Amino acid sequence: MDFNFIPLAFGEVFSPTTAAYALAAIGLAVHFGFAGLLNFGQAGFMALGGYAFAVTTVIFGLPVWMGFLMVIAVSVVFALILGIPTLRLRADYLSIVTIAAAEIVRLSVKTPEFSDVTGGSEGINGAGRVFNEATNPLPDGRWGVGVLTYSSAQWWLIIVGWAMVAIACLLVWLLTRSPWGRVLRGIREDEDAVRSLGKNVYQYKMQALIIGGVIGGFGGFLFILPRSLQPDNYGTQMTFFLYTILLLGGAATVFGPVLGSIIFWVVLSLSDGVLSLLVSNGWLPIATTQQGPIRFIIVGVALMLLVIFRPQGILGKKKEALFSA
Amino acid sequence: MPEKTPVSDILAGEAAPGCAKKDPILVADHVSRHFGGLTAVDVAHVEIPRGSITALIGPNGAGKTTLFNLLTGFDKPNTGTWTFDGQSLGGVPAFKVARRGMVRTFQLTKALSAMTVIENMRLGATGQGGENVFASVIRPLWRGREAEITEQAEGLLARFKLDTKRDDYAGSLSGGQRKLLEMARALMTRPKMIMLDEPMAGVNPALTQSLLEHILSLKDDGTTVLFVEHDMHMVNEIADWVIVMAEGKVVAEGPPSTVMNDQAVIDAYLGAHHDVDLGTIEGRLEVAEEMDSEAVREEAEEEAEAAGIPVEHATPDAEATPAKTPRKKPAAKDEVTP
């Protein structure tokens, strides 16, 4: 019997993908958790971040720092496009527009018309290689224990990924404990009350949308480093994973998205291992192809239970729960 | 109990709807707001006297809250201009109106319940550089101002007897305490004029007296107060001036002692024909006569004819008609005939 899935699941704790989701969820925490903006298009920000970096560095062969600038620029522009028409309207309009905009992004980059630049439905390969060649200071080699042995490039990704998560956490912590964060929390609860006190609500919401969007864009950048860039990775499912992560950890907390992302990926990995063990030994009467969907059913049920019984998430404060009102 | 401002200090001429004041802080002209076919507000001219307490009264649906929303930028009027402290406020967004010193509270209290009382208060403060997104990440830039704000907030909380609730969530306060918190929070902005929308609604009678005193103390500080209220006792007690609205218009103005006896006010609250029986055709004809309205008269006459009552066209002699015929009679006849 193969129990390697246990250390492999433990490896999810610090994998670059976990870091990428944590980063994008931190951005979503700024939107939904702190500002109350129902952004259902975080996958769109991730896609644009990924494409901005890959197109700049892989397709046009420009330096990595130019790729970073493009990630920021494209995320800011996308936030402005989403925010200008919708932030003056009621909160639900933003959610409808964002979910549509994220799909527009995904379908646009897939079209054959743009395939010279975006790679069409094939996507773009090699962003991770380019990034590694340009920045990795580690010597060649492989280090680690057992199945958790990684190459120099993989270790570099882990370091970069979690350093970015740490920087984002620090930034969000500094922002939210400040008077700026206080205004944002006020807006989350009642815009008109804050407006009546002389604060430019529209401006604060736009700033929050941009900051969360740029963090989400870098989440997208991180996401493509260990794999190739595939447009279909950025469907609505990705946004819903991010919401699951966010609500799991605690939407209005700084470390909630990080904890949520770790738990999410460890549980997915563990349940996959357990299910395949049960199925391969014939203890569970389902086909191997049904394993994957069953994991997500478990995730969905867990999310429902969480929102009903602990709406503030694992790290949140009961009295600041977003679903209480 | 502080002295009321004498009427002679407020009034520049005769007391009448839309009359001129000696020193108005807010002057509005031709402000109207329509919701589809309904005219919610249609105020030709109104002035709010500076440094005094003005009550805005009127029956439900008179347009008081809508006027509040229009003046403070929370709603856009169809027509109209208004100035606050000499500056035009037409088309100015709500947050800028507040920054200029005209701050409002809401009929349905908007205490931010997921924030603590002290955080609610701090949110009201002005001039906090840490509310800028770039400055916010560098704490030394705003720490000094934050300490000043906290001190100001604690002073106000003590005055409103909320200091024991300092670190409680606003959601745990009672309805009356939330009203107090909302008022105290509005005062954090150091407004020139505060507009209170039904400050007494839902407040426990035990708190009423202290709330009245708080409002009077605002006047002592030189703040102009405009409030909407249904509680006539409160209006009598603290208002220097009363403006009465009905059906979107200002129908009467004056000091509380005289305005309560004004015919237009009694009409607005009780209905202009509260002593006429509108259940009878005669009564309606009488009203038609008084209103000089063809439409109402024709309608009443048609009904009278249908009911078989002789009507002398366009004469007020309907009173002489003997029978008080119930309206339903013709319908009953129809049922019998076939």
CSV table of N, CA and C in Angstrom, one decimal, chain A residues 171 174-175 177-201 203-204 207 211 317 319-321, chain B residues 74 94-95 98-99 103-104 106 110-115 119-120 122-126 128 130-133 136-137 139 142 146 149 169 185-186 189:
chain,number,residue,atom,x,y,z
A,171,LEU,N,1.8,44.4,3.8
A,171,LEU,CA,1.2,45.6,3.2
A,171,LEU,C,-0.3,45.7,3.6
A,174,LEU,N,-0.5,46.7,7.3
A,174,LEU,CA,-0.3,48.1,7.5
A,174,LEU,C,-1.5,48.9,7.0
A,175,LEU,N,-2.0,48.5,5.9
A,175,LEU,CA,-3.2,49.3,5.4
A,175,LEU,C,-4.4,49.2,6.3
A,177,ARG,N,-4.8,48.4,9.5
A,177,ARG,CA,-4.8,48.9,10.9
A,177,ARG,C,-4.7,50.4,10.9
A,178,SER,N,-4.6,51.0,9.7
A,178,SER,CA,-4.5,52.5,9.6
A,178,SER,C,-5.9,53.1,9.5
A,179,PRO,N,-5.9,54.4,9.6
A,179,PRO,CA,-7.2,55.2,9.4
A,179,PRO,C,-7.8,54.9,8.0
A,180,TRP,N,-7.0,54.6,7.1
A,180,TRP,CA,-7.5,54.2,5.7
A,180,TRP,C,-8.3,53.0,5.8
A,181,GLY,N,-7.8,52.0,6.5
A,181,GLY,CA,-8.5,50.7,6.7
A,181,GLY,C,-9.8,50.9,7.5
A,182,ARG,N,-9.8,51.9,8.4
A,182,ARG,CA,-11.0,52.1,9.2
A,182,ARG,C,-12.1,52.7,8.3
A,183,VAL,N,-11.7,53.6,7.4
A,183,VAL,CA,-12.7,54.1,6.4
A,183,VAL,C,-13.3,53.0,5.6
A,184,LEU,N,-12.4,52.1,5.2
A,184,LEU,CA,-12.8,51.0,4.3
A,184,LEU,C,-13.8,50.0,5.1
A,185,ARG,N,-13.5,49.8,6.4
A,185,ARG,CA,-14.4,48.9,7.1
A,185,ARG,C,-15.8,49.6,7.3
A,186,GLY,N,-15.7,50.9,7.4
A,186,GLY,CA,-17.0,51.7,7.5
A,186,GLY,C,-17.8,51.5,6.2
A,187,ILE,N,-17.1,51.6,5.1
A,187,ILE,CA,-17.7,51.5,3.8
A,187,ILE,C,-18.4,50.2,3.6
A,188,ARG,N,-17.6,49.1,4.1
A,188,ARG,CA,-18.1,47.8,4.0
A,188,ARG,C,-19.5,47.6,4.6
A,189,GLU,N,-19.6,48.3,5.8
A,189,GLU,CA,-20.9,48.2,6.5
A,189,GLU,C,-22.0,49.1,6.0
A,190,ASP,N,-21.7,50.4,5.8
A,190,ASP,CA,-22.7,51.3,5.4
A,190,ASP,C,-22.0,52.5,4.7
A,191,GLU,N,-22.1,52.5,3.4
A,191,GLU,CA,-21.5,53.6,2.6
A,191,GLU,C,-22.0,54.9,2.9
A,192,ASP,N,-23.3,55.0,3.1
A,192,ASP,CA,-23.9,56.3,3.3
A,192,ASP,C,-23.5,57.0,4.6
A,193,ALA,N,-23.3,56.1,5.6
A,193,ALA,CA,-22.8,56.6,6.9
A,193,ALA,C,-21.5,57.3,6.7
A,194,VAL,N,-20.6,56.6,6.0
A,194,VAL,CA,-19.3,57.1,5.8
A,194,VAL,C,-19.3,58.4,4.9
A,195,ARG,N,-20.1,58.4,3.9
A,195,ARG,CA,-20.3,59.5,3.0
A,195,ARG,C,-20.7,60.7,3.8
A,196,SER,N,-21.7,60.5,4.8
A,196,SER,CA,-22.2,61.6,5.5
A,196,SER,C,-21.1,62.2,6.5
A,197,LEU,N,-20.0,61.5,6.6
A,197,LEU,CA,-18.9,62.1,7.5
A,197,LEU,C,-17.9,62.7,6.6
A,198,GLY,N,-18.1,62.9,5.3
A,198,GLY,CA,-17.2,63.7,4.5
A,198,GLY,C,-16.1,62.8,3.8
A,199,LYS,N,-16.3,61.5,3.7
A,199,LYS,CA,-15.3,60.7,3.0
A,199,LYS,C,-15.7,60.4,1.6
A,200,ASN,N,-14.7,60.4,0.7
A,200,ASN,CA,-15.0,60.2,-0.7
A,200,ASN,C,-15.1,58.6,-0.9
A,201,VAL,N,-16.2,58.1,-0.7
A,201,VAL,CA,-16.4,56.6,-0.7
A,201,VAL,C,-15.9,56.0,-2.1
A,203,GLN,N,-13.7,57.0,-4.2
A,203,GLN,CA,-12.3,56.9,-4.3
A,203,GLN,C,-11.7,55.8,-3.4
A,204,TYR,N,-12.2,55.6,-2.2
A,204,TYR,CA,-11.7,54.5,-1.4
A,204,TYR,C,-12.0,53.1,-2.0
A,207,GLN,N,-9.6,52.6,-4.8
A,207,GLN,CA,-8.2,52.2,-4.3
A,207,GLN,C,-8.2,50.8,-3.9
A,211,ILE,N,-5.7,47.9,-5.4
A,211,ILE,CA,-4.7,47.2,-4.6
A,211,ILE,C,-5.0,45.7,-4.6
A,317,LYS,N,-13.2,37.4,13.7
A,317,LYS,CA,-13.9,37.7,14.9
A,317,LYS,C,-15.4,37.6,14.7
A,319,LYS,N,-17.9,39.0,15.9
A,319,LYS,CA,-18.7,40.3,15.8
A,319,LYS,C,-18.5,41.0,14.6
A,320,GLU,N,-17.4,40.6,13.8
A,320,GLU,CA,-17.2,41.3,12.6
A,320,GLU,C,-17.6,40.5,11.4
A,321,ALA,N,-18.3,39.4,11.7
A,321,ALA,CA,-18.7,38.5,10.6
A,321,ALA,C,-19.5,39.2,9.5
B,74,PHE,N,-27.5,63.7,-0.9
B,74,PHE,CA,-27.7,62.3,-1.0
B,74,PHE,C,-28.7,61.9,-2.1
B,94,ALA,N,-22.3,64.4,-1.8
B,94,ALA,CA,-22.6,64.3,-0.3
B,94,ALA,C,-21.4,64.5,0.5
B,95,PHE,N,-20.3,63.9,0.1
B,95,PHE,CA,-19.1,63.9,1.0
B,95,PHE,C,-18.5,65.3,1.1
B,98,ALA,N,-20.6,67.5,3.4
B,98,ALA,CA,-20.2,67.2,4.8
B,98,ALA,C,-18.9,67.9,5.2
B,99,ARG,N,-18.0,68.0,4.2
B,99,ARG,CA,-16.7,68.6,4.5
B,99,ARG,C,-16.9,70.1,4.6
B,103,VAL,N,-23.5,68.5,8.2
B,103,VAL,CA,-23.5,67.1,8.5
B,103,VAL,C,-24.8,66.6,8.9
B,104,ARG,N,-25.2,65.4,8.5
B,104,ARG,CA,-26.6,64.9,8.8
B,104,ARG,C,-26.5,63.6,9.6
B,106,PHE,N,-29.2,60.0,10.2
B,106,PHE,CA,-30.3,59.3,9.4
B,106,PHE,C,-31.4,58.9,10.3
B,110,LYS,N,-27.5,54.8,11.5
B,110,LYS,CA,-26.4,54.2,10.8
B,110,LYS,C,-25.2,54.1,11.7
B,111,ALA,N,-25.3,53.5,12.9
B,111,ALA,CA,-24.1,53.2,13.7
B,111,ALA,C,-23.5,52.0,13.0
B,112,LEU,N,-22.2,52.0,12.9
B,112,LEU,CA,-21.5,50.9,12.2
B,112,LEU,C,-21.3,49.8,13.2
B,113,SER,N,-22.1,48.8,13.2
B,113,SER,CA,-22.2,47.8,14.3
B,113,SER,C,-21.0,46.9,14.4
B,114,ALA,N,-20.3,46.7,13.3
B,114,ALA,CA,-19.1,45.8,13.4
B,114,ALA,C,-17.9,46.5,13.8
B,115,MET,N,-18.0,47.8,14.2
B,115,MET,CA,-16.9,48.5,14.7
B,115,MET,C,-17.1,48.9,16.1
B,119,GLU,N,-14.0,53.4,17.5
B,119,GLU,CA,-13.7,53.4,16.1
B,119,GLU,C,-14.7,54.2,15.3
B,120,ASN,N,-16.0,54.0,15.7
B,120,ASN,CA,-17.0,54.8,15.0
B,120,ASN,C,-16.8,56.3,15.2
B,122,ARG,N,-13.8,57.8,15.8
B,122,ARG,CA,-12.6,58.2,15.1
B,122,ARG,C,-12.9,58.4,13.6
B,123,LEU,N,-13.8,57.6,13.1
B,123,LEU,CA,-14.1,57.6,11.7
B,123,LEU,C,-14.7,59.0,11.3
B,124,GLY,N,-15.4,59.6,12.3
B,124,GLY,CA,-16.0,60.9,12.0
B,124,GLY,C,-14.9,62.1,11.9
B,125,ALA,N,-13.8,61.9,12.5
B,125,ALA,CA,-12.8,63.0,12.6
B,125,ALA,C,-12.3,63.5,11.2
B,126,THR,N,-12.0,64.7,11.2
B,126,THR,CA,-11.5,65.3,9.9
B,126,THR,C,-10.0,65.5,10.0
B,128,GLN,N,-7.4,63.7,9.2
B,128,GLN,CA,-6.5,62.5,9.5
B,128,GLN,C,-5.8,62.1,8.3
B,130,GLY,N,-3.8,59.9,7.8
B,130,GLY,CA,-3.6,58.5,7.6
B,130,GLY,C,-4.8,57.9,6.8
B,131,GLU,N,-5.8,58.7,6.5
B,131,GLU,CA,-6.8,58.2,5.6
B,131,GLU,C,-6.4,58.2,4.1
B,132,ASN,N,-5.2,58.8,3.9
B,132,ASN,CA,-4.7,58.7,2.5
B,132,ASN,C,-4.0,57.4,2.4
B,133,VAL,N,-4.2,56.7,1.2
B,133,VAL,CA,-3.7,55.4,1.0
B,133,VAL,C,-2.2,55.3,1.1
B,136,SER,N,-1.0,56.0,4.8
B,136,SER,CA,-1.6,55.1,5.8
B,136,SER,C,-0.5,54.0,6.2
B,137,VAL,N,0.4,53.6,5.3
B,137,VAL,CA,1.3,52.6,5.6
B,137,VAL,C,2.4,53.0,6.5
B,139,ARG,N,3.1,54.7,9.8
B,139,ARG,CA,2.4,55.1,11.1
B,139,ARG,C,2.8,56.4,11.7
B,142,TRP,N,0.7,59.6,11.0
B,142,TRP,CA,-0.6,59.8,11.4
B,142,TRP,C,-0.8,59.5,12.9
B,146,GLU,N,-3.9,60.9,15.4
B,146,GLU,CA,-4.8,59.8,15.9
B,146,GLU,C,-5.0,60.0,17.4
B,149,ILE,N,-7.3,62.9,17.9
B,149,ILE,CA,-8.7,62.5,17.5
B,149,ILE,C,-9.3,61.6,18.7
B,169,TYR,N,-18.6,46.8,20.8
B,169,TYR,CA,-19.1,47.0,19.4
B,169,TYR,C,-20.4,47.8,19.4
B,185,ARG,N,-20.8,61.0,16.7
B,185,ARG,CA,-19.9,60.8,15.6
B,185,ARG,C,-20.0,62.0,14.6
B,186,ALA,N,-21.2,62.4,14.3
B,186,ALA,CA,-21.4,63.6,13.4
B,186,ALA,C,-20.7,64.8,14.0
B,189,THR,N,-16.9,65.7,13.3
B,189,THR,CA,-16.5,66.5,12.1
B,189,THR,C,-16.5,68.0,12.4
